[in-house]
Amino acid sequence: MTWLFRAISWLPLAFLHALGGLLGWLVYGLSPTYRRRFKANVAQAGIAWPEARPAIAAAGRMAAELPWLWVAQKGRPLGSKLQWDGAEHVEAALAAGKGLVLLTPHLGCFEICAQAIAERFTTPEAPITVLYRPARQASLREVMAGSRERPGLATAPAQLSGVRQMIRALRKGEVVGLLPDQVPPEGLGVWAPFFGQPAYTMTLAARLVQQTGAAVLLIWGERLPAGRGYVVHVLPAPDIAPDASPEAAAATVNAAMESLIRRAPGQYLWGYHRYKQPRGLDIGAAPPTP
């Protein structure tokens, strides 16, 4: 797997995105389960099909660009491939010195967000720490471990030790990032509406803000056409009250994720199994759909 990743990584980004677009349509055409879930999630969100349809190809581009992002760009500046929109929000949050939580859904190129922050705002001594879930395949875990970590960027596993690592980083005034629309393991989430349907939602994002007093911002990486690169968008986030209940805080976070997704539905990962039941969770625990 490592040698294949390295070989693919040196292909032009435009070629990888073109190849990935074909891959996205191939998976969509060959997997009835994926296709049904994709369409059901789009319908649940109330997104018009023409707006969401480009996300079929975008899902393949997300996979195809990983070798370029993880290997070819390691240790190299993103240069002309990167544009910023809202960088001043990051500057202001870091100036406050209370730490910064960055939240992004499975939208566009979320891998580019951490790399962009590391390149412009953080250092090896005070990196951005991102939460990740290790791959199931041993060969891919090896590639991820060696490629994601780089100067100014550290990773934290999605387990208790990783949560402690992120809290320590925030208390030192550093940056952390996570995808709050990931379905957490049983016991680590609450039921909160997501596009009008109850979804088991992680409490970690809000807890990090409530326990440390850190600032919170929304961020997402727009994938430009024809392999031209990416635009990292940073926006203010809604306030998470220190005394908000886990359910209320999770609902606030979900609403913020919805607002980002509606900006670019053609780049959201609609095939993600957002409404699944976490393993070990009683299906009867889910509240009824309003």
PDB file of C-alpha atoms in Angstrom:
ATOM      1  CA  MET A   1       0.000   0.000   0.000  1.00  0.00           C
ATOM      2  CA  THR A   2       2.830   2.409   0.864  1.00  0.00           C
ATOM      3  CA  TRP A   3       4.589   2.078  -2.485  1.00  0.00           C
ATOM      4  CA  LEU A   4       1.309   2.441  -4.382  1.00  0.00           C
ATOM      5  CA  PHE A   5       0.433   5.593  -2.440  1.00  0.00           C
ATOM      6  CA  ARG A   6       3.840   7.055  -3.191  1.00  0.00           C
ATOM      7  CA  ALA A   7       3.605   6.236  -6.887  1.00  0.00           C
ATOM      8  CA  ILE A   8       0.144   7.786  -7.259  1.00  0.00           C
ATOM      9  CA  SER A   9       1.068  10.843  -5.214  1.00  0.00           C
ATOM     10  CA  TRP A  10       3.262  12.304  -7.947  1.00  0.00           C
ATOM     11  CA  LEU A  11       0.471  12.395 -10.507  1.00  0.00           C
ATOM     12  CA  PRO A  12      -0.936  15.890 -11.218  1.00  0.00           C
ATOM     13  CA  LEU A  13      -3.806  16.921  -8.960  1.00  0.00           C
ATOM     14  CA  ALA A  14      -5.987  17.643 -12.011  1.00  0.00           C
ATOM     15  CA  PHE A  15      -5.493  14.063 -13.237  1.00  0.00           C
ATOM     16  CA  LEU A  16      -6.245  12.632  -9.795  1.00  0.00           C
ATOM     17  CA  HIS A  17      -9.440  14.659  -9.544  1.00  0.00           C
ATOM     18  CA  ALA A  18     -10.544  13.542 -13.017  1.00  0.00           C
ATOM     19  CA  LEU A  19      -9.820   9.930 -12.130  1.00  0.00           C
ATOM     20  CA  GLY A  20     -11.545  10.348  -8.782  1.00  0.00           C
ATOM     21  CA  GLY A  21     -14.671  11.719 -10.437  1.00  0.00           C
ATOM     22  CA  LEU A  22     -14.952   8.549 -12.510  1.00  0.00           C
ATOM     23  CA  LEU A  23     -14.325   6.459  -9.401  1.00  0.00           C
ATOM     24  CA  GLY A  24     -17.125   8.249  -7.561  1.00  0.00           C
ATOM     25  CA  TRP A  25     -19.623   7.466 -10.311  1.00  0.00           C
ATOM     26  CA  LEU A  26     -18.408   3.868 -10.531  1.00  0.00           C
ATOM     27  CA  VAL A  27     -19.020   3.265  -6.811  1.00  0.00           C
ATOM     28  CA  TYR A  28     -22.403   4.991  -7.039  1.00  0.00           C
ATOM     29  CA  GLY A  29     -23.426   2.814  -9.971  1.00  0.00           C
ATOM     30  CA  LEU A  30     -22.210  -0.492  -8.533  1.00  0.00           C
ATOM     31  CA  SER A  31     -23.475  -0.168  -4.948  1.00  0.00           C
ATOM     32  CA  PRO A  32     -27.261  -0.102  -4.522  1.00  0.00           C
ATOM     33  CA  THR A  33     -26.894   0.369  -0.750  1.00  0.00           C
ATOM     34  CA  TYR A  34     -24.626   3.384  -1.157  1.00  0.00           C
ATOM     35  CA  ARG A  35     -26.902   4.825  -3.837  1.00  0.00           C
ATOM     36  CA  ARG A  36     -30.024   4.488  -1.689  1.00  0.00           C
ATOM     37  CA  ARG A  37     -28.320   6.072   1.323  1.00  0.00           C
ATOM     38  CA  PHE A  38     -26.963   8.917  -0.803  1.00  0.00           C
ATOM     39  CA  LYS A  39     -30.393   9.739  -2.205  1.00  0.00           C
ATOM     40  CA  ALA A  40     -32.140   9.328   1.151  1.00  0.00           C
ATOM     41  CA  ASN A  41     -29.743  11.722   2.894  1.00  0.00           C
ATOM     42  CA  VAL A  42     -30.148  14.315   0.148  1.00  0.00           C
ATOM     43  CA  ALA A  43     -33.930  14.054   0.372  1.00  0.00           C
ATOM     44  CA  GLN A  44     -33.858  14.272   4.171  1.00  0.00           C
ATOM     45  CA  ALA A  45     -31.879  17.510   3.940  1.00  0.00           C
ATOM     46  CA  GLY A  46     -34.326  18.998   1.442  1.00  0.00           C
ATOM     47  CA  ILE A  47     -31.561  19.627  -1.088  1.00  0.00           C
ATOM     48  CA  ALA A  48     -32.563  19.758  -4.748  1.00  0.00           C
ATOM     49  CA  TRP A  49     -31.072  16.835  -6.659  1.00  0.00           C
ATOM     50  CA  PRO A  50     -29.242  18.995  -9.263  1.00  0.00           C
ATOM     51  CA  GLU A  51     -27.413  20.726  -6.396  1.00  0.00           C
ATOM     52  CA  ALA A  52     -26.371  17.469  -4.724  1.00  0.00           C
ATOM     53  CA  ARG A  53     -25.592  15.406  -7.829  1.00  0.00           C
ATOM     54  CA  PRO A  54     -21.996  16.733  -8.220  1.00  0.00           C
ATOM     55  CA  ALA A  55     -21.238  15.171  -4.823  1.00  0.00           C
ATOM     56  CA  ILE A  56     -21.187  11.740  -6.497  1.00  0.00           C
ATOM     57  CA  ALA A  57     -17.985  12.643  -8.322  1.00  0.00           C
ATOM     58  CA  ALA A  58     -16.711  14.706  -5.370  1.00  0.00           C
ATOM     59  CA  ALA A  59     -16.668  11.608  -3.150  1.00  0.00           C
ATOM     60  CA  GLY A  60     -14.294   9.916  -5.577  1.00  0.00           C
ATOM     61  CA  ARG A  61     -12.104  13.009  -5.809  1.00  0.00           C
ATOM     62  CA  MET A  62     -11.831  13.021  -2.020  1.00  0.00           C
ATOM     63  CA  ALA A  63     -10.297   9.529  -2.126  1.00  0.00           C
ATOM     64  CA  ALA A  64      -8.100  10.152  -5.174  1.00  0.00           C
ATOM     65  CA  GLU A  65      -6.490  13.308  -3.789  1.00  0.00           C
ATOM     66  CA  LEU A  66      -5.270  11.688  -0.563  1.00  0.00           C
ATOM     67  CA  PRO A  67      -1.923  10.424  -1.959  1.00  0.00           C
ATOM     68  CA  TRP A  68      -1.163  13.910  -3.275  1.00  0.00           C
ATOM     69  CA  LEU A  69      -2.085  15.525   0.045  1.00  0.00           C
ATOM     70  CA  TRP A  70      -0.414  12.993   2.317  1.00  0.00           C
ATOM     71  CA  VAL A  71       2.771  12.213   0.364  1.00  0.00           C
ATOM     72  CA  ALA A  72       3.564  14.632  -2.465  1.00  0.00           C
ATOM     73  CA  GLN A  73       2.767  17.710  -0.365  1.00  0.00           C
ATOM     74  CA  LYS A  74       4.444  16.559   2.837  1.00  0.00           C
ATOM     75  CA  GLY A  75       7.020  19.178   3.754  1.00  0.00           C
ATOM     76  CA  ARG A  76       6.103  21.329   0.748  1.00  0.00           C
ATOM     77  CA  PRO A  77       4.193  24.627   0.782  1.00  0.00           C
ATOM     78  CA  LEU A  78       0.769  24.509  -0.820  1.00  0.00           C
ATOM     79  CA  GLY A  79       1.573  27.714  -2.672  1.00  0.00           C
ATOM     80  CA  SER A  80      -0.765  28.551  -5.535  1.00  0.00           C
ATOM     81  CA  LYS A  81      -2.940  25.530  -4.721  1.00  0.00           C
ATOM     82  CA  LEU A  82      -4.244  27.249  -1.588  1.00  0.00           C
ATOM     83  CA  GLN A  83      -6.420  30.324  -1.114  1.00  0.00           C
ATOM     84  CA  TRP A  84      -7.888  31.722   2.105  1.00  0.00           C
ATOM     85  CA  ASP A  85     -11.260  33.231   2.903  1.00  0.00           C
ATOM     86  CA  GLY A  86     -11.654  34.406   6.503  1.00  0.00           C
ATOM     87  CA  ALA A  87      -8.115  33.884   7.815  1.00  0.00           C
ATOM     88  CA  GLU A  88      -8.597  36.978   9.968  1.00  0.00           C
ATOM     89  CA  HIS A  89     -10.967  34.990  12.195  1.00  0.00           C
ATOM     90  CA  VAL A  90      -8.167  32.548  13.027  1.00  0.00           C
ATOM     91  CA  GLU A  91      -5.751  35.386  13.710  1.00  0.00           C
ATOM     92  CA  ALA A  92      -8.180  37.048  16.116  1.00  0.00           C
ATOM     93  CA  ALA A  93      -8.948  33.813  17.952  1.00  0.00           C
ATOM     94  CA  LEU A  94      -5.284  32.946  18.420  1.00  0.00           C
ATOM     95  CA  ALA A  95      -4.526  36.465  19.617  1.00  0.00           C
ATOM     96  CA  ALA A  96      -6.959  35.907  22.496  1.00  0.00           C
ATOM     97  CA  GLY A  97      -4.706  33.084  23.717  1.00  0.00           C
ATOM     98  CA  LYS A  98      -7.499  30.816  24.999  1.00  0.00           C
ATOM     99  CA  GLY A  99      -7.158  28.060  22.438  1.00  0.00           C
ATOM    100  CA  LEU A 100      -9.189  27.456  19.298  1.00  0.00           C
ATOM    101  CA  VAL A 101     -11.544  24.641  18.283  1.00  0.00           C
ATOM    102  CA  LEU A 102     -12.079  24.267  14.528  1.00  0.00           C
ATOM    103  CA  LEU A 103     -15.157  22.341  13.384  1.00  0.00           C
ATOM    104  CA  THR A 104     -15.760  21.006   9.880  1.00  0.00           C
ATOM    105  CA  PRO A 105     -18.216  18.466   8.464  1.00  0.00           C
ATOM    106  CA  HIS A 106     -17.453  15.869   5.782  1.00  0.00           C
ATOM    107  CA  LEU A 107     -17.523  18.678   3.250  1.00  0.00           C
ATOM    108  CA  GLY A 108     -15.080  19.336   0.440  1.00  0.00           C
ATOM    109  CA  CYS A 109     -11.471  18.535   1.267  1.00  0.00           C
ATOM    110  CA  PHE A 110     -11.385  18.472   5.043  1.00  0.00           C
ATOM    111  CA  GLU A 111      -7.789  17.162   4.958  1.00  0.00           C
ATOM    112  CA  ILE A 112      -6.592  20.457   3.492  1.00  0.00           C
ATOM    113  CA  CYS A 113      -7.910  22.454   6.451  1.00  0.00           C
ATOM    114  CA  ALA A 114      -5.448  21.092   8.987  1.00  0.00           C
ATOM    115  CA  GLN A 115      -2.564  21.323   6.520  1.00  0.00           C
ATOM    116  CA  ALA A 116      -3.408  24.936   5.742  1.00  0.00           C
ATOM    117  CA  ILE A 117      -3.604  25.867   9.426  1.00  0.00           C
ATOM    118  CA  ALA A 118      -0.281  24.128  10.088  1.00  0.00           C
ATOM    119  CA  GLU A 119       1.379  25.948   7.203  1.00  0.00           C
ATOM    120  CA  ARG A 120       0.198  29.424   8.179  1.00  0.00           C
ATOM    121  CA  PHE A 121      -0.596  29.550  11.882  1.00  0.00           C
ATOM    122  CA  THR A 122       1.038  26.788  13.940  1.00  0.00           C
ATOM    123  CA  THR A 123       4.512  25.509  14.760  1.00  0.00           C
ATOM    124  CA  PRO A 124       6.052  22.172  15.770  1.00  0.00           C
ATOM    125  CA  GLU A 125       6.156  23.480  19.342  1.00  0.00           C
ATOM    126  CA  ALA A 126       2.487  24.539  19.279  1.00  0.00           C
ATOM    127  CA  PRO A 127       0.791  22.467  16.547  1.00  0.00           C
ATOM    128  CA  ILE A 128      -2.794  22.025  15.510  1.00  0.00           C
ATOM    129  CA  THR A 129      -4.026  18.722  16.953  1.00  0.00           C
ATOM    130  CA  VAL A 130      -6.617  16.875  14.881  1.00  0.00           C
ATOM    131  CA  LEU A 131      -8.778  13.983  16.004  1.00  0.00           C
ATOM    132  CA  TYR A 132      -8.663  10.927  13.757  1.00  0.00           C
ATOM    133  CA  ARG A 133     -10.009   7.402  13.685  1.00  0.00           C
ATOM    134  CA  PRO A 134      -7.274   4.901  12.697  1.00  0.00           C
ATOM    135  CA  ALA A 135      -7.961   2.904   9.526  1.00  0.00           C
ATOM    136  CA  ARG A 136      -8.984  -0.712   9.922  1.00  0.00           C
ATOM    137  CA  GLN A 137      -6.441  -1.972   7.385  1.00  0.00           C
ATOM    138  CA  ALA A 138      -2.945  -2.256   8.865  1.00  0.00           C
ATOM    139  CA  SER A 139      -1.271  -1.130   5.620  1.00  0.00           C
ATOM    140  CA  LEU A 140      -3.407   2.010   5.423  1.00  0.00           C
ATOM    141  CA  ARG A 141      -2.810   2.766   9.126  1.00  0.00           C
ATOM    142  CA  GLU A 142       0.916   2.791   8.373  1.00  0.00           C
ATOM    143  CA  VAL A 143       0.455   5.232   5.500  1.00  0.00           C
ATOM    144  CA  MET A 144      -1.796   7.507   7.572  1.00  0.00           C
ATOM    145  CA  ALA A 145       0.540   7.552  10.550  1.00  0.00           C
ATOM    146  CA  GLY A 146       3.524   8.512   8.435  1.00  0.00           C
ATOM    147  CA  SER A 147       1.771  11.019   6.202  1.00  0.00           C
ATOM    148  CA  ARG A 148      -0.640  13.016   8.341  1.00  0.00           C
ATOM    149  CA  GLU A 149       1.831  14.147  10.970  1.00  0.00           C
ATOM    150  CA  ARG A 150       4.081  16.969   9.814  1.00  0.00           C
ATOM    151  CA  PRO A 151       5.612  20.151  11.250  1.00  0.00           C
ATOM    152  CA  GLY A 152       2.877  22.139  12.971  1.00  0.00           C
ATOM    153  CA  LEU A 153       0.362  19.282  12.812  1.00  0.00           C
ATOM    154  CA  ALA A 154      -0.211  16.524  15.374  1.00  0.00           C
ATOM    155  CA  THR A 155      -2.837  13.789  15.493  1.00  0.00           C
ATOM    156  CA  ALA A 156      -4.888  12.475  18.405  1.00  0.00           C
ATOM    157  CA  PRO A 157      -6.612   9.068  18.293  1.00  0.00           C
ATOM    158  CA  ALA A 158     -10.379   8.949  18.747  1.00  0.00           C
ATOM    159  CA  GLN A 159     -10.172   7.526  22.255  1.00  0.00           C
ATOM    160  CA  LEU A 160      -9.754   8.791  25.805  1.00  0.00           C
ATOM    161  CA  SER A 161      -6.034   9.477  25.437  1.00  0.00           C
ATOM    162  CA  GLY A 162      -6.741  11.587  22.360  1.00  0.00           C
ATOM    163  CA  VAL A 163      -9.394  13.621  24.171  1.00  0.00           C
ATOM    164  CA  ARG A 164      -6.936  14.347  26.979  1.00  0.00           C
ATOM    165  CA  GLN A 165      -4.341  15.362  24.401  1.00  0.00           C
ATOM    166  CA  MET A 166      -6.751  17.858  22.858  1.00  0.00           C
ATOM    167  CA  ILE A 167      -7.745  19.357  26.212  1.00  0.00           C
ATOM    168  CA  ARG A 168      -4.064  19.832  27.122  1.00  0.00           C
ATOM    169  CA  ALA A 169      -3.476  21.545  23.770  1.00  0.00           C
ATOM    170  CA  LEU A 170      -6.373  23.959  24.285  1.00  0.00           C
ATOM    171  CA  ARG A 171      -5.258  24.849  27.792  1.00  0.00           C
ATOM    172  CA  LYS A 172      -1.904  25.824  26.298  1.00  0.00           C
ATOM    173  CA  GLY A 173      -3.680  28.132  23.852  1.00  0.00           C
ATOM    174  CA  GLU A 174      -3.229  25.835  20.842  1.00  0.00           C
ATOM    175  CA  VAL A 175      -5.551  24.765  18.027  1.00  0.00           C
ATOM    176  CA  VAL A 176      -7.547  21.531  17.713  1.00  0.00           C
ATOM    177  CA  GLY A 177      -9.745  20.317  14.894  1.00  0.00           C
ATOM    178  CA  LEU A 178     -12.414  17.663  14.505  1.00  0.00           C
ATOM    179  CA  LEU A 179     -15.354  16.537  12.379  1.00  0.00           C
ATOM    180  CA  PRO A 180     -18.407  16.693  14.654  1.00  0.00           C
ATOM    181  CA  ASP A 181     -20.685  14.979  12.140  1.00  0.00           C
ATOM    182  CA  GLN A 182     -18.884  11.678  12.702  1.00  0.00           C
ATOM    183  CA  VAL A 183     -21.056   9.131  14.491  1.00  0.00           C
ATOM    184  CA  PRO A 184     -19.402   8.538  17.901  1.00  0.00           C
ATOM    185  CA  PRO A 185     -19.229   5.213  19.719  1.00  0.00           C
ATOM    186  CA  GLU A 186     -22.080   4.305  22.045  1.00  0.00           C
ATOM    187  CA  GLY A 187     -22.014   6.344  25.238  1.00  0.00           C
ATOM    188  CA  LEU A 188     -20.048   9.244  23.732  1.00  0.00           C
ATOM    189  CA  GLY A 189     -22.938  11.061  22.112  1.00  0.00           C
ATOM    190  CA  VAL A 190     -26.514  12.266  22.425  1.00  0.00           C
ATOM    191  CA  TRP A 191     -29.464  12.365  20.071  1.00  0.00           C
ATOM    192  CA  ALA A 192     -29.786  15.714  18.285  1.00  0.00           C
ATOM    193  CA  PRO A 193     -31.545  16.794  15.097  1.00  0.00           C
ATOM    194  CA  PHE A 194     -29.519  16.820  11.892  1.00  0.00           C
ATOM    195  CA  PHE A 195     -31.489  18.067   8.897  1.00  0.00           C
ATOM    196  CA  GLY A 196     -34.663  17.355  10.830  1.00  0.00           C
ATOM    197  CA  GLN A 197     -33.911  13.755  11.769  1.00  0.00           C
ATOM    198  CA  PRO A 198     -32.459  12.531  15.093  1.00  0.00           C
ATOM    199  CA  ALA A 199     -28.795  11.625  14.672  1.00  0.00           C
ATOM    200  CA  TYR A 200     -26.448  10.262  17.305  1.00  0.00           C
ATOM    201  CA  THR A 201     -24.069  13.201  17.743  1.00  0.00           C
ATOM    202  CA  MET A 202     -20.733  13.487  19.506  1.00  0.00           C
ATOM    203  CA  THR A 203     -20.620  15.634  22.635  1.00  0.00           C
ATOM    204  CA  LEU A 204     -16.856  16.131  22.420  1.00  0.00           C
ATOM    205  CA  ALA A 205     -16.918  19.259  20.255  1.00  0.00           C
ATOM    206  CA  ALA A 206     -19.046  21.222  22.699  1.00  0.00           C
ATOM    207  CA  ARG A 207     -17.312  19.766  25.764  1.00  0.00           C
ATOM    208  CA  LEU A 208     -13.937  20.986  24.550  1.00  0.00           C
ATOM    209  CA  VAL A 209     -15.286  24.522  24.322  1.00  0.00           C
ATOM    210  CA  GLN A 210     -17.207  24.377  27.599  1.00  0.00           C
ATOM    211  CA  GLN A 211     -14.355  22.881  29.634  1.00  0.00           C
ATOM    212  CA  THR A 212     -11.556  25.110  28.348  1.00  0.00           C
ATOM    213  CA  GLY A 213     -13.231  28.391  27.358  1.00  0.00           C
ATOM    214  CA  ALA A 214     -11.606  28.114  23.931  1.00  0.00           C
ATOM    215  CA  ALA A 215     -12.824  30.020  20.893  1.00  0.00           C
ATOM    216  CA  VAL A 216     -14.660  28.047  18.203  1.00  0.00           C
ATOM    217  CA  LEU A 217     -14.769  28.602  14.448  1.00  0.00           C
ATOM    218  CA  LEU A 218     -16.213  26.802  11.441  1.00  0.00           C
ATOM    219  CA  ILE A 219     -13.881  25.787   8.619  1.00  0.00           C
ATOM    220  CA  TRP A 220     -14.159  23.896   5.345  1.00  0.00           C
ATOM    221  CA  GLY A 221     -11.981  23.313   2.296  1.00  0.00           C
ATOM    222  CA  GLU A 222     -13.617  24.037  -1.050  1.00  0.00           C
ATOM    223  CA  ARG A 223     -12.253  21.861  -3.858  1.00  0.00           C
ATOM    224  CA  LEU A 224     -11.746  23.985  -6.990  1.00  0.00           C
ATOM    225  CA  PRO A 225     -12.462  22.529 -10.449  1.00  0.00           C
ATOM    226  CA  ALA A 226      -9.816  21.179 -12.839  1.00  0.00           C
ATOM    227  CA  GLY A 227      -7.330  20.516 -10.037  1.00  0.00           C
ATOM    228  CA  ARG A 228      -6.718  24.223  -9.451  1.00  0.00           C
ATOM    229  CA  GLY A 229      -6.475  23.667  -5.710  1.00  0.00           C
ATOM    230  CA  TYR A 230      -8.527  24.646  -2.693  1.00  0.00           C
ATOM    231  CA  VAL A 231     -10.076  27.575  -0.869  1.00  0.00           C
ATOM    232  CA  VAL A 232     -10.115  27.300   2.921  1.00  0.00           C
ATOM    233  CA  HIS A 233     -13.173  29.118   4.261  1.00  0.00           C
ATOM    234  CA  VAL A 234     -13.304  30.174   7.925  1.00  0.00           C
ATOM    235  CA  LEU A 235     -16.523  31.480   9.452  1.00  0.00           C
ATOM    236  CA  PRO A 236     -17.719  32.505  12.916  1.00  0.00           C
ATOM    237  CA  ALA A 237     -19.476  29.776  14.873  1.00  0.00           C
ATOM    238  CA  PRO A 238     -22.611  30.098  16.994  1.00  0.00           C
ATOM    239  CA  ASP A 239     -22.024  30.468  20.712  1.00  0.00           C
ATOM    240  CA  ILE A 240     -22.021  27.309  22.825  1.00  0.00           C
ATOM    241  CA  ALA A 241     -23.235  28.347  26.259  1.00  0.00           C
ATOM    242  CA  PRO A 242     -21.036  27.118  29.136  1.00  0.00           C
ATOM    243  CA  ASP A 243     -24.099  25.747  30.905  1.00  0.00           C
ATOM    244  CA  ALA A 244     -25.850  24.311  27.850  1.00  0.00           C
ATOM    245  CA  SER A 245     -27.002  20.713  28.181  1.00  0.00           C
ATOM    246  CA  PRO A 246     -25.258  18.091  26.012  1.00  0.00           C
ATOM    247  CA  GLU A 247     -28.399  17.831  23.873  1.00  0.00           C
ATOM    248  CA  ALA A 248     -28.714  21.593  23.377  1.00  0.00           C
ATOM    249  CA  ALA A 249     -25.014  21.979  22.625  1.00  0.00           C
ATOM    250  CA  ALA A 250     -25.081  19.095  20.132  1.00  0.00           C
ATOM    251  CA  ALA A 251     -28.095  20.645  18.409  1.00  0.00           C
ATOM    252  CA  THR A 252     -26.184  23.933  18.095  1.00  0.00           C
ATOM    253  CA  VAL A 253     -23.187  22.172  16.555  1.00  0.00           C
ATOM    254  CA  ASN A 254     -25.380  20.199  14.136  1.00  0.00           C
ATOM    255  CA  ALA A 255     -27.150  23.362  13.009  1.00  0.00           C
ATOM    256  CA  ALA A 256     -23.761  24.944  12.310  1.00  0.00           C
ATOM    257  CA  MET A 257     -22.719  21.920  10.236  1.00  0.00           C
ATOM    258  CA  GLU A 258     -25.978  22.158   8.279  1.00  0.00           C
ATOM    259  CA  SER A 259     -25.254  25.798   7.492  1.00  0.00           C
ATOM    260  CA  LEU A 260     -21.881  24.878   5.983  1.00  0.00           C
ATOM    261  CA  ILE A 261     -23.269  21.956   3.987  1.00  0.00           C
ATOM    262  CA  ARG A 262     -25.976  24.148   2.463  1.00  0.00           C
ATOM    263  CA  ARG A 263     -23.240  26.412   1.112  1.00  0.00           C
ATOM    264  CA  ALA A 264     -21.855  23.633  -1.092  1.00  0.00           C
ATOM    265  CA  PRO A 265     -24.118  20.559  -1.190  1.00  0.00           C
ATOM    266  CA  GLY A 266     -22.281  19.349  -4.262  1.00  0.00           C
ATOM    267  CA  GLN A 267     -19.185  18.685  -2.143  1.00  0.00           C
ATOM    268  CA  TYR A 268     -20.757  16.985   0.880  1.00  0.00           C
ATOM    269  CA  LEU A 269     -20.269  13.289   1.561  1.00  0.00           C
ATOM    270  CA  TRP A 270     -23.956  12.365   1.264  1.00  0.00           C
ATOM    271  CA  GLY A 271     -23.118   8.672   1.215  1.00  0.00           C
ATOM    272  CA  TYR A 272     -21.834   8.820   4.795  1.00  0.00           C
ATOM    273  CA  HIS A 273     -24.001   6.721   7.114  1.00  0.00           C
ATOM    274  CA  ARG A 274     -24.873   9.687   9.359  1.00  0.00           C
ATOM    275  CA  TYR A 275     -28.039   8.220  10.855  1.00  0.00           C
ATOM    276  CA  LYS A 276     -26.654   4.808  11.755  1.00  0.00           C
ATOM    277  CA  GLN A 277     -27.063   3.270  15.202  1.00  0.00           C
ATOM    278  CA  PRO A 278     -23.753   3.056  17.084  1.00  0.00           C
ATOM    279  CA  ARG A 279     -22.748  -0.475  17.959  1.00  0.00           C
ATOM    280  CA  GLY A 280     -24.195  -1.567  21.280  1.00  0.00           C
ATOM    281  CA  LEU A 281     -26.816   1.198  21.361  1.00  0.00           C
ATOM    282  CA  ASP A 282     -30.430   0.169  21.812  1.00  0.00           C
ATOM    283  CA  ILE A 283     -32.234   1.217  18.636  1.00  0.00           C
ATOM    284  CA  GLY A 284     -35.228   2.092  20.771  1.00  0.00           C
ATOM    285  CA  ALA A 285     -33.181   4.841  22.407  1.00  0.00           C
ATOM    286  CA  ALA A 286     -33.490   7.042  19.335  1.00  0.00           C
ATOM    287  CA  PRO A 287     -36.229   9.658  19.769  1.00  0.00           C
ATOM    288  CA  PRO A 288     -38.982   9.660  17.153  1.00  0.00           C
ATOM    289  CA  THR A 289     -38.636  11.904  14.149  1.00  0.00           C
ATOM    290  CA  PRO A 290     -40.666  15.090  14.676  1.00  0.00           C
TER     291      PRO A 290
END
